Coordinates of C-alpha atoms in Angstrom, one line a residue:
X258 CA 18.4 7.4 -5.5
X259 CA 19.3 4.7 -8.0
X260 CA 21.7 6.0 -10.7
X261 CA 20.0 4.1 -13.5
X262 CA 16.6 5.7 -12.7
X263 CA 18.2 9.1 -12.6
X264 CA 20.0 8.5 -15.9
X265 CA 17.3 6.7 -17.9
X266 CA 14.2 8.2 -16.3
X267 CA 11.1 7.2 -14.5
X268 CA 7.5 7.3 -15.9
X269 CA 4.7 7.7 -13.3
X270 CA 1.3 6.9 -14.7
X271 CA -1.2 8.6 -12.3
X272 CA -0.2 11.1 -9.6
X273 CA -3.0 11.1 -7.1
X274 CA -2.6 10.6 -3.4
X275 CA -0.5 7.4 -3.7
X276 CA 1.5 8.4 -6.8
X277 CA 2.0 11.9 -5.3
X278 CA 3.3 10.5 -2.0
X279 CA 5.8 8.3 -3.8
X280 CA 7.0 11.1 -6.1
X281 CA 7.4 13.5 -3.2
X282 CA 9.5 10.8 -1.4
X283 CA 11.7 10.2 -4.5
X284 CA 12.4 13.9 -5.0
X285 CA 13.3 14.3 -1.3
X286 CA 15.6 11.3 -1.7
X287 CA 17.5 13.0 -4.5
X288 CA 15.8 11.9 -7.8
X289 CA 16.3 14.8 -10.2
X290 CA 12.9 16.3 -11.3
X291 CA 14.1 16.2 -14.9
X292 CA 14.3 12.4 -14.7
X293 CA 10.5 12.0 -14.0
X294 CA 7.7 11.9 -16.6
X295 CA 4.2 12.2 -15.1
X296 CA 1.1 11.2 -17.0
X297 CA -2.1 12.4 -15.3
X298 CA -5.3 13.9 -16.8
X299 CA -5.6 16.4 -13.9
X300 CA -2.1 17.2 -12.7
X301 CA -1.8 18.9 -9.4
X302 CA -0.3 22.5 -9.4
X303 CA 2.7 21.4 -7.3
X304 CA 3.9 19.1 -10.1
X305 CA 4.7 22.1 -12.3
X306 CA 6.5 23.8 -9.4
X307 CA 8.5 20.6 -8.8
X308 CA 10.0 20.7 -12.3
X309 CA 9.0 17.2 -13.5
X310 CA 7.8 16.5 -17.1
X311 CA 4.0 16.6 -17.2
X312 CA 2.1 14.8 -19.9
X313 CA 5.1 15.0 -22.2
X314 CA 6.4 12.4 -24.6
X315 CA 8.2 9.6 -22.7
X316 CA 11.9 8.7 -23.1
X317 CA 12.5 5.7 -25.3
X318 CA 13.6 3.3 -22.6
X319 CA 13.0 4.6 -19.0
X320 CA 14.3 2.5 -16.2
X321 CA 10.9 2.2 -14.6
X322 CA 7.3 2.7 -15.5
X323 CA 5.2 2.8 -12.3
X324 CA 1.4 2.4 -12.8
X325 CA -0.5 4.2 -10.1
X326 CA -3.9 4.8 -11.8
X327 CA -7.2 3.7 -10.4
X328 CA -8.2 0.2 -11.5
X329 CA -11.2 1.5 -13.5
X330 CA -8.8 3.8 -15.4
X331 CA -6.4 1.0 -16.3
X332 CA -7.9 0.1 -19.7
X333 CA -7.4 3.7 -20.9
X334 CA -4.0 4.2 -19.3
X335 CA -2.1 1.1 -20.3
X336 CA -2.1 1.6 -24.1
X337 CA -0.2 4.8 -23.5
X338 CA 2.7 2.9 -22.1
X339 CA 2.5 -0.4 -23.9
X340 CA 5.4 0.7 -26.2
X341 CA 7.7 0.5 -23.1
X342 CA 7.4 -3.3 -23.0
X343 CA 10.1 -5.7 -24.2
X344 CA 12.5 -5.9 -21.3
X345 CA 14.3 -2.6 -21.1
X346 CA 11.8 -1.0 -18.7
X347 CA 10.7 -2.4 -15.3
X348 CA 7.0 -2.1 -14.9
X349 CA 5.7 -1.7 -11.3
X350 CA 2.0 -1.6 -10.5
X351 CA 0.4 -0.3 -7.3
X352 CA -3.1 -0.7 -8.8
X353 CA -5.4 -2.9 -6.7
X354 CA -7.1 -5.9 -8.3
X355 CA -5.0 -6.1 -11.5
X356 CA -3.0 -9.3 -11.8
X357 CA 0.5 -9.6 -13.3
X358 CA -1.0 -11.5 -16.2
X359 CA -2.8 -8.4 -17.4
X360 CA 0.4 -6.4 -17.6
X361 CA 2.1 -9.3 -19.4
X362 CA -0.7 -9.2 -22.0
X363 CA -0.1 -5.5 -22.6
X364 CA 3.7 -5.3 -22.3
X365 CA 4.7 -8.8 -23.4
X366 CA 6.0 -11.8 -21.5
X367 CA 9.6 -10.6 -21.8
X368 CA 8.8 -7.5 -19.7
X369 CA 9.8 -7.6 -16.0
X370 CA 6.6 -6.8 -14.0
X371 CA 6.3 -6.3 -10.2
X372 CA 2.9 -6.1 -8.6
X373 CA 2.8 -4.0 -5.4
X374 CA 0.1 -3.5 -2.7
X375 CA 0.8 -0.4 -0.6
X376 CA -1.7 1.0 2.0
X377 CA -2.9 4.5 2.9
X378 CA -0.5 5.3 5.7
X379 CA 1.9 5.7 2.8
X380 CA 0.6 9.3 2.7
X381 CA 2.7 10.1 5.8
X382 CA 5.6 7.7 5.0
X383 CA 4.3 5.0 7.4
X384 CA 2.8 2.6 4.8
X385 CA 3.7 -1.0 4.2
X386 CA 3.9 -2.5 0.7
X387 CA 4.0 -6.1 -0.4
X388 CA 5.6 -7.0 -3.7
X389 CA 5.8 -9.9 -6.0
X390 CA 7.4 -10.2 -9.5
X391 CA 6.8 -12.2 -12.6
X392 CA 9.3 -14.8 -13.9
X393 CA 11.2 -12.1 -15.8
X394 CA 11.8 -9.9 -12.8
X395 CA 15.2 -10.5 -11.3
X396 CA 16.5 -9.9 -7.8
X397 CA 17.9 -6.6 -9.1
X398 CA 14.5 -5.6 -10.3
X399 CA 12.9 -6.5 -6.9
X400 CA 15.7 -4.6 -5.1
X401 CA 15.0 -1.5 -7.3
X402 CA 11.3 -1.8 -6.6
X403 CA 12.0 -2.0 -2.8
X404 CA 14.2 1.1 -3.0
X405 CA 11.5 3.1 -4.8
X406 CA 8.6 1.9 -2.6
X407 CA 10.6 2.5 0.6
X408 CA 9.9 6.2 0.0
X409 CA 6.4 5.5 1.5
X410 CA 7.3 3.0 4.2
X411 CA 8.3 -0.6 4.8
X412 CA 8.4 -3.2 1.9
X413 CA 8.0 -6.9 2.2
X414 CA 8.4 -9.6 -0.5
X415 CA 5.7 -12.3 -1.1
X416 CA 6.3 -15.9 -2.1
X417 CA 3.7 -16.0 -4.8
X418 CA 1.0 -13.8 -6.3
X419 CA -1.8 -15.8 -4.7
X420 CA -0.8 -14.2 -1.3
X421 CA -1.8 -10.8 -2.7
X422 CA -5.4 -11.3 -1.8
X423 CA -4.6 -11.9 1.8
X424 CA -2.2 -8.9 1.9
X425 CA -5.0 -6.8 0.4
X426 CA -7.4 -8.0 3.2
X427 CA -4.9 -7.5 6.0
X428 CA -2.8 -4.4 5.3
X429 CA -4.4 -3.0 2.2
X430 CA -7.9 -2.7 3.7
X431 CA -6.6 -2.9 7.3
X432 CA -6.3 0.9 7.9
X433 CA -10.1 1.1 7.5
X434 CA -10.5 -1.5 10.2
X435 CA -8.3 0.6 12.5
X436 CA -10.2 3.8 11.7
X437 CA -13.4 2.1 12.5
X438 CA -11.9 0.9 15.8
X439 CA -11.2 4.5 16.7
X440 CA -14.7 5.5 15.8
X441 CA -16.3 2.8 17.9
X442 CA -13.9 3.2 20.8
X443 CA -14.7 6.9 20.9
X444 CA -18.5 6.2 20.7
X445 CA -18.2 3.7 23.6
X446 CA -16.4 6.4 25.6
X447 CA -19.3 8.8 24.9
X448 CA -21.7 6.2 26.1
X449 CA -19.8 6.1 29.4
X450 CA -20.1 9.8 29.9
X451 CA -17.2 11.4 28.1
X452 CA -17.7 14.3 25.7
X453 CA -17.4 13.4 22.0
X454 CA -14.3 15.6 21.6
X455 CA -12.5 14.1 24.6
X456 CA -13.4 10.6 23.7
X457 CA -12.1 11.0 20.2
X458 CA -8.9 12.5 21.4
X459 CA -8.3 9.6 23.8
X460 CA -9.2 7.0 21.1
X461 CA -6.9 8.4 18.5
X462 CA -4.0 8.8 20.8
X463 CA -4.5 5.3 22.3
X464 CA -4.7 3.5 19.0
X465 CA -1.8 5.5 17.5
X466 CA 0.4 5.1 20.5
X467 CA -0.3 1.4 20.9
X468 CA 0.5 0.9 17.2
X469 CA 3.9 2.6 17.6
X470 CA 4.6 0.6 20.8
X471 CA 3.8 -2.7 19.0
X472 CA 6.2 -1.8 16.2
X473 CA 9.0 -0.6 18.4
X474 CA 8.8 -3.0 21.4
X475 CA 10.9 -6.2 21.5
X476 CA 7.9 -8.2 22.9
X477 CA 5.2 -9.4 20.5
X478 CA 1.7 -8.0 20.7
X479 CA 0.5 -10.9 22.7
X480 CA 3.0 -10.2 25.4
X481 CA 2.3 -6.5 25.4
X482 CA -1.4 -7.3 26.0
X483 CA -0.4 -9.5 28.9
X484 CA 1.8 -6.7 30.3
X485 CA -1.1 -4.3 30.5
X486 CA -3.6 -6.8 31.9
X487 CA -3.8 -7.0 35.6
X488 CA -5.5 -10.1 37.1
X489 CA -9.2 -9.4 37.8
X490 CA -8.7 -5.7 36.7
X491 CA -10.4 -3.4 34.3
X492 CA -8.5 -4.6 31.2
X493 CA -9.2 -8.2 31.9
X494 CA -12.9 -7.5 32.2
X495 CA -12.9 -5.8 28.8
X496 CA -10.7 -8.5 27.2
X497 CA -13.1 -11.3 28.3
X498 CA -15.6 -9.6 26.0
X499 CA -13.2 -8.8 23.1
X500 CA -11.5 -12.2 23.1
X501 CA -14.6 -14.3 23.2
X502 CA -14.1 -17.0 20.5
X503 CA -17.7 -16.7 19.2
X504 CA -18.6 -13.0 19.3
X505 CA -15.3 -11.3 20.0
X506 CA -12.4 -10.0 17.8
X507 CA -11.0 -13.5 16.8
X508 CA -14.2 -14.6 15.0
X509 CA -15.1 -11.1 13.8
X510 CA -11.8 -10.2 12.2
X511 CA -11.4 -13.7 10.7
X512 CA -14.8 -13.2 8.9
X513 CA -13.9 -9.6 7.9
X514 CA -10.5 -10.5 6.5
X515 CA -12.0 -13.5 4.6
X516 CA -14.7 -11.2 3.1
X517 CA -12.1 -8.8 1.9
X518 CA -9.8 -11.5 0.5
X519 CA -12.7 -13.1 -1.3
X520 CA -13.6 -9.8 -2.9
X521 CA -10.0 -9.3 -3.9
X522 CA -10.1 -12.6 -5.7
X523 CA -13.3 -11.6 -7.5
X524 CA -11.8 -8.3 -8.6
X525 CA -8.6 -10.0 -9.9
X526 CA -10.7 -12.4 -12.0
X527 CA -12.7 -9.5 -13.4
X528 CA -9.5 -7.6 -14.1

């Protein structure tokens, strides 16, 4: 774990599922519990056992303040950490729908701010997080954010903040699309005569295994699809339905992702 973080300290605002997953990863990675200050109105019991500071006064200039509160709690949470602005502390936000400009208003334009969008597989260390920094954030700040956020999975950098809406729609909301795919695939199996339990077992394992294969294989997903599709076979029969340009996956997912991206833009404006 980064020496500066261990030496100067890290403030974690909010320690729910996402904040807790990150903290667990940092502690496993060697960050001393005494270097962590957690601010949370309802701290979990395991935090006390972990040895971190809970709802205590912050150090004067921690290396990082990571904001992991829910967007609706942002107004109440930010004043508590506003004093950390000015440039000595890197501010990282994993809160959805809150633009960098909001944090610059609170912490001041001289504060390095990085906005991050993780997703729910972070809970098992399989998430992916996209990050973008403000003009004050340096490559060193971005590298530190990558190191911290890698505790919950992969990290990618964006070219500009406007891309965050598309990221939200693809990877942020994307797990819900996959969960719904599992639900509907299992329901289709039941309609063809399988028991509900067996259909769900098959659907979960199929989606999970295919996702792992897509990540690990040297071929791209298009080629993997071709590999499993025999001419005039069962898979081709199904794909002719799913790949229909009007009613299949291409049109459906394009509409779904656009709806999510549009809503993300609305939330950012409201924030």
